[in-house]
Coordinates of C-alpha atoms in Angstrom, one line a residue:
X848 CA -24.4 -15.5 31.6
X849 CA -23.3 -10.8 32.2
X850 CA -20.3 -11.8 33.4
X851 CA -19.6 -14.8 30.3
X852 CA -20.0 -11.8 27.6
X853 CA -18.8 -8.9 30.1
X854 CA -15.1 -10.4 30.2
X855 CA -15.1 -11.2 26.5
X856 CA -16.1 -7.3 25.9
X857 CA -13.7 -5.8 28.1
X858 CA -10.2 -7.7 26.3
X859 CA -11.4 -7.0 23.1
X860 CA -12.1 -3.4 23.7
X861 CA -8.3 -3.0 26.0
X862 CA -6.5 -4.9 22.3
X863 CA -7.9 -2.0 20.7
X864 CA -8.6 0.6 23.0
X865 CA -4.0 0.8 22.8
X866 CA -3.7 0.5 19.3
X867 CA -6.6 3.6 18.9
X868 CA -4.7 5.5 22.2
X869 CA -1.1 5.4 20.4
X870 CA -3.0 7.0 17.5
X871 CA -4.4 9.6 19.6
X872 CA -0.5 10.0 21.7
X873 CA 0.7 10.4 17.7
X874 CA 3.4 7.5 18.0
X875 CA 3.7 4.3 16.9
X876 CA 4.5 2.8 20.5
X877 CA 5.9 -0.8 20.5
X878 CA 4.8 -4.6 18.8
X879 CA 2.2 -6.0 18.3
X880 CA 0.7 -2.0 18.9
X881 CA 3.1 -1.2 15.6
X882 CA 2.5 -3.9 13.3
X883 CA -2.2 -3.4 13.8
X884 CA -1.6 0.2 13.5
X885 CA -1.5 0.1 9.8
X886 CA -4.4 -2.5 10.4
X887 CA -6.6 0.6 12.7
X888 CA -10.0 1.2 9.7
X889 CA -10.4 -3.2 10.5
X890 CA -10.6 -2.5 14.4
X891 CA -13.9 -1.8 14.1
X892 CA -14.6 -5.2 13.7
X893 CA -13.8 -6.1 17.5
X894 CA -14.6 -2.9 18.5
X895 CA -18.7 -4.3 17.5
X896 CA -18.5 -7.0 18.0
X897 CA -17.2 -6.5 21.8
X898 CA -20.5 -3.3 21.2
X899 CA -23.1 -6.1 20.2
X900 CA -21.3 -8.6 24.3
X901 CA -22.1 -5.3 26.2
X902 CA -25.6 -5.4 25.1
X903 CA -26.2 -8.4 25.2
X904 CA -24.9 -8.3 28.9
X905 CA -26.1 -4.8 29.8
X906 CA -22.6 -3.8 30.8
X907 CA -24.1 0.0 30.2
X908 CA -19.8 1.6 30.8
X909 CA -19.0 -0.7 28.1
X910 CA -21.8 0.5 25.3
X911 CA -20.0 4.1 26.6
X912 CA -16.5 2.5 25.8
X913 CA -17.6 1.1 22.8
X914 CA -19.2 4.3 21.5
X915 CA -16.4 5.9 21.7
X916 CA -13.7 3.8 20.6
X917 CA -15.9 3.6 17.6
X918 CA -16.1 7.9 17.4
X919 CA -12.4 7.7 17.6
X920 CA -12.3 4.9 14.7
X921 CA -13.8 6.7 12.5
X922 CA -12.1 10.0 13.1
X923 CA -8.2 8.7 12.6
X924 CA -9.8 6.7 8.9
X925 CA -10.4 9.7 7.6
X926 CA -8.0 10.4 5.1
X927 CA -4.6 12.3 6.3
X928 CA -2.3 14.9 4.0
X929 CA -2.5 17.3 2.2
X930 CA -4.6 18.5 -1.0
X931 CA -5.0 21.0 -3.6
X932 CA -4.1 22.0 -7.0
X933 CA -0.2 23.5 -7.9
X934 CA -1.6 27.0 -8.9
X935 CA 0.9 27.2 -12.3
X936 CA 0.3 26.7 -15.3
X937 CA 0.6 22.4 -16.3
X938 CA 4.5 21.9 -18.2
X939 CA 4.2 18.2 -18.3
X940 CA 2.1 15.1 -18.1
X941 CA 3.5 11.8 -17.9
X942 CA 3.4 8.3 -15.7
X943 CA 4.5 6.6 -12.2
X944 CA 4.5 3.2 -11.5
X945 CA 5.8 1.3 -8.6
X946 CA 6.0 -2.4 -8.0
X947 CA 7.6 -4.3 -5.3
X948 CA 8.5 -7.6 -6.7
X949 CA 9.0 -10.1 -4.5
X950 CA 12.4 -11.2 -4.6
X951 CA 11.9 -10.4 -8.3
X952 CA 9.1 -13.4 -8.8
X953 CA 7.0 -11.0 -10.3
X954 CA 9.9 -10.1 -13.2
X955 CA 8.2 -11.6 -15.5
X956 CA 4.6 -10.3 -14.2
X957 CA 5.7 -6.0 -14.4
X958 CA 7.4 -6.7 -17.3
X959 CA 4.0 -7.3 -19.0
X960 CA 2.7 -4.7 -17.6
X961 CA 5.2 -2.2 -17.9
X962 CA 5.2 -2.6 -21.5
X963 CA 0.6 -2.6 -21.4
X964 CA 0.4 0.3 -19.1
X965 CA 4.0 2.7 -20.4
X966 CA 5.2 4.3 -18.1
X967 CA 7.9 6.7 -17.7
X968 CA 9.2 6.0 -14.6
X969 CA 9.4 3.0 -12.8
X970 CA 10.0 2.4 -9.0
X971 CA 11.1 -1.6 -8.9
X972 CA 11.4 -2.8 -5.1
X973 CA 12.6 -6.1 -4.5
X974 CA 15.2 -6.6 -7.4
X975 CA 17.7 -9.2 -7.4
X976 CA 20.4 -9.9 -9.9
X977 CA 18.4 -12.5 -11.7
X978 CA 15.7 -9.4 -11.9
X979 CA 17.7 -6.5 -12.9
X980 CA 18.7 -8.5 -15.8
X981 CA 15.6 -9.2 -16.9
X982 CA 14.5 -5.4 -17.0
X983 CA 18.1 -4.5 -19.1
X984 CA 17.2 -7.6 -21.3
X985 CA 13.0 -6.9 -21.3
X986 CA 13.0 -2.9 -20.8
X987 CA 16.9 -1.5 -21.6
X988 CA 15.6 -0.3 -25.3
X989 CA 12.4 2.0 -24.2
X990 CA 14.0 2.4 -20.9
X991 CA 17.3 3.4 -21.5
X992 CA 18.2 5.3 -18.4
X993 CA 18.4 4.1 -14.8
X994 CA 19.3 3.9 -11.3
X995 CA 20.3 1.5 -10.1
X996 CA 21.7 -0.8 -6.3
X997 CA 21.5 -4.4 -7.1
X998 CA 22.3 -6.8 -4.0
X999 CA 20.2 -9.9 -3.6
X1000 CA 17.5 -10.4 -1.8
X1001 CA 15.1 -8.5 -1.6
X1002 CA 18.4 -5.4 -0.6
X1003 CA 18.4 -4.7 -4.2
X1004 CA 16.9 -1.3 -6.2
X1005 CA 16.3 0.1 -9.7
X1006 CA 14.7 2.8 -11.5
X1007 CA 13.3 2.7 -14.8
X1008 CA 13.6 5.7 -17.2
X1009 CA 11.9 7.4 -20.2
X1010 CA 13.6 10.5 -19.4
X1011 CA 17.6 11.7 -19.3
X1012 CA 18.6 11.0 -15.7
X1013 CA 21.6 12.5 -14.2
X1014 CA 22.9 11.1 -11.0
X1015 CA 22.1 12.5 -7.7
X1016 CA 22.8 10.2 -3.5
X1017 CA 20.3 8.2 -2.7
X1018 CA 18.9 7.7 0.9
X1019 CA 21.1 5.5 2.9
X1020 CA 19.1 1.9 4.4
X1021 CA 19.5 -1.7 5.0
X1022 CA 17.8 -1.9 1.8
X1023 CA 19.0 -0.1 -1.2
X1024 CA 16.7 3.3 -1.9
X1025 CA 18.2 4.5 -5.3
X1026 CA 17.3 8.0 -6.0
X1027 CA 18.6 10.3 -9.3
X1028 CA 17.4 13.4 -10.9
X1029 CA 15.3 13.0 -15.2
X1030 CA 14.6 15.8 -17.2
X1031 CA 12.0 15.6 -17.7
X1032 CA 11.2 17.5 -21.1
X1033 CA 13.7 19.8 -20.0
X1034 CA 12.2 20.4 -16.0
X1035 CA 14.0 18.6 -14.2
X1036 CA 12.4 15.9 -11.0
X1037 CA 14.5 14.1 -8.8
X1038 CA 13.8 10.7 -7.4
X1039 CA 14.1 8.6 -4.6
X1040 CA 13.1 5.9 -3.8
X1041 CA 12.4 3.8 -0.5
X1042 CA 12.0 0.8 0.7
X1043 CA 13.1 1.0 4.5
X1044 CA 12.9 -1.7 7.0
X1045 CA 9.1 -3.8 7.7
X1046 CA 8.4 -3.1 11.7
X1047 CA 9.6 -6.6 12.3
X1048 CA 9.0 -7.9 15.8
X1049 CA 12.1 -7.0 17.5
X1050 CA 13.2 -4.7 14.6
X1051 CA 10.5 -1.7 14.8
X1052 CA 13.5 1.1 16.4
X1053 CA 15.6 0.2 12.6
X1054 CA 11.8 0.8 10.7
X1055 CA 11.3 3.4 12.8
X1056 CA 14.6 4.7 12.1
X1057 CA 15.2 4.4 8.2
X1058 CA 10.8 6.3 7.9
X1059 CA 12.7 8.7 9.7
X1060 CA 16.1 9.6 7.2
X1061 CA 13.2 9.4 4.8
X1062 CA 11.5 12.4 6.3
X1063 CA 15.0 14.2 6.5
X1064 CA 15.8 14.1 3.0
X1065 CA 12.2 15.1 2.3
X1066 CA 12.6 17.8 5.2
X1067 CA 15.7 19.3 3.7
X1068 CA 14.2 19.4 0.1
X1069 CA 11.7 20.8 1.1
X1070 CA 13.1 23.8 3.1
X1071 CA 15.5 24.1 0.3
X1072 CA 12.8 25.2 -1.8
X1073 CA 11.0 27.5 0.5
X1074 CA 14.2 29.3 0.7
X1075 CA 14.8 28.9 -3.2
X1076 CA 14.9 32.4 -4.8
X1077 CA 13.5 30.5 -7.9
X1078 CA 10.1 30.6 -9.1
X1079 CA 10.5 27.9 -11.8
X1080 CA 11.7 24.3 -12.2
X1081 CA 14.7 24.5 -12.8
X1082 CA 15.9 23.7 -16.4
X1083 CA 19.2 22.4 -16.5
X1084 CA 20.0 18.5 -14.4
X1085 CA 23.7 19.4 -14.0
X1086 CA 23.7 20.5 -11.2
X1087 CA 22.6 17.1 -9.0
X1088 CA 23.2 18.7 -5.2
X1089 CA 20.2 21.3 -6.2
X1090 CA 17.6 20.2 -4.3
X1091 CA 14.8 22.7 -5.7
X1092 CA 14.0 20.7 -8.1
X1093 CA 9.7 18.9 -7.8
X1094 CA 10.3 15.7 -6.3
X1095 CA 8.4 12.2 -6.5
X1096 CA 9.4 10.0 -4.1
X1097 CA 8.3 6.7 -4.2
X1098 CA 8.1 3.0 -3.4
X1099 CA 8.0 0.6 0.0
X1100 CA 7.1 2.8 2.3
X1101 CA 6.1 -0.2 4.8
X1102 CA 3.7 2.1 6.1
X1103 CA 0.3 3.4 5.9
X1104 CA -1.1 6.6 6.8
X1105 CA -2.4 5.5 10.4
X1106 CA 1.6 5.4 11.3
X1107 CA 2.8 8.7 12.9
X1108 CA 6.2 7.9 11.5
X1109 CA 5.4 7.7 7.5
X1110 CA 2.2 10.8 8.5
X1111 CA 6.2 12.6 9.4
X1112 CA 6.7 12.4 6.4
X1113 CA 3.9 13.9 4.4
X1114 CA 4.1 16.6 7.2
X1115 CA 7.1 17.6 5.2
X1116 CA 4.8 18.7 1.7
X1117 CA 4.7 15.6 0.8
X1118 CA 0.9 14.8 -1.0
X1119 CA 0.4 11.0 -1.3
X1120 CA -0.6 11.1 -4.5
X1121 CA -3.8 9.5 -4.1
X1122 CA -5.1 11.2 -1.7
X1123 CA -5.1 13.4 -4.3
X1124 CA -7.5 10.5 -6.6
X1125 CA -9.6 9.6 -3.7
X1126 CA -8.0 6.2 -3.6
X1127 CA -6.1 6.1 -0.1
X1128 CA -7.4 3.5 1.4
X1129 CA -7.0 1.2 -1.2
X1130 CA -5.3 -1.9 0.3
X1131 CA -1.8 -2.9 -1.2
X1132 CA -0.7 -5.2 0.6
X1133 CA -0.8 -8.4 0.9
X1134 CA -1.7 -8.6 -2.3
X1135 CA -3.0 -12.3 -1.5
X1136 CA -6.2 -10.7 0.3
X1137 CA -6.7 -7.4 -1.1
X1138 CA -9.0 -5.3 -2.4
X1139 CA -10.8 -7.4 1.1
X1140 CA -8.5 -6.8 3.2
X1141 CA -5.3 -5.7 3.7
X1142 CA -2.9 -2.2 3.8
X1143 CA -2.0 0.9 1.4
X1144 CA 1.7 0.6 2.2
X1145 CA 3.1 1.8 -1.1
X1146 CA 3.1 5.3 -2.4
X1147 CA 4.1 7.6 -4.8
X1148 CA 4.3 10.7 -2.8
X1149 CA 4.6 14.5 -4.6
X1150 CA 5.8 17.8 -4.2
X1151 CA 3.4 20.7 -4.0
X1152 CA 4.5 20.8 -7.8
X1153 CA 2.9 18.1 -8.8
X1154 CA -0.8 17.1 -9.4
X1155 CA -2.4 14.2 -9.6
X1156 CA -5.0 12.5 -12.7
X1157 CA -5.5 9.3 -12.2
X1158 CA -4.2 6.1 -9.3
X1159 CA -4.8 2.4 -10.2
X1160 CA -3.7 -0.6 -7.8
X1161 CA -2.0 -3.8 -10.3
X1162 CA -2.7 -7.5 -9.3
X1163 CA 1.0 -9.2 -10.3
X1164 CA 0.9 -12.6 -10.4
X1165 CA 4.3 -14.0 -7.6
X1166 CA 4.4 -10.9 -5.1
X1167 CA 2.8 -9.9 -2.6
X1168 CA 2.2 -6.2 -2.5
X1169 CA 0.0 -5.1 -5.4
X1170 CA 2.0 -2.3 -7.7
X1171 CA 0.2 0.7 -8.2
X1172 CA 0.2 3.3 -11.6
X1173 CA 0.2 7.5 -10.7
X1174 CA -0.9 9.6 -13.8
X1175 CA 0.9 12.4 -12.9
X1176 CA 1.3 16.7 -14.3
X1177 CA 4.2 19.1 -13.7
X1178 CA 3.1 22.4 -12.6
X1179 CA 5.4 25.2 -12.9
X1180 CA 5.9 26.5 -9.2
X1181 CA 4.3 30.2 -8.8

């Protein structure tokens, strides 16, 4: 009986240890560890089962192993990333929505949500040709400004805006990641949509590379902000190459805070809006099992010029992602 209970416990501990070990080493490892890292908090379940088996079989070394794993899991479940309020006075408040509409299937539901919630900026991923046409027809009057790279399947993306937009280079990727500069009531805000490839088995190198490209974009932006002599956000959007503008990087990152590649984006100084509102462990995918089970891979990342007042996840029929709605405020840089 002791051996029969010990072996299953040991196998559970070995599997969890592989994932936790990569988290400790600040690496995403290889398949299947890369995928399992997204569900790190849920590893408490197999670890707890293993602990019960170890206690039942009086395998004391296994009990110690389980307690160590539970302690590490509890440590890493703590939210990651910077918080804090900007020091300058508020300049403009507005609403941001990001939604992956899954090959355009949730386009009609997105239109209804936009009309109901009235966001000022809308980041849409997996918006193919029919989706783009529907958004133009249904929302073109209220959102006359757009930055779009329309393509078939999951490759297309669109940014809709109530604010005037000036073109800016996006981040290159397998799926479209357009960028723009918005004139938010006289203040320039750099917008960048995120949609790197998912960490599919056999495709984790590409996933890691595209998240690295987003990290490099954010790092260059932060470096130029730090080296800038300007102490206030520019009031003109004519020079789109000026990366001194406040930044919003939003979309489906196909990564959670438990992925090292995503944490490196946060390490550039960006802040996850849901971290600021204490909603950072709220699952956004897969929508069919949330909120009971899932992981947050949809994010709105903000430069330190912003505060976030509220964040809500919206269930849209037709997509495996929940949309993320955030209320943010731009502050004057000090």
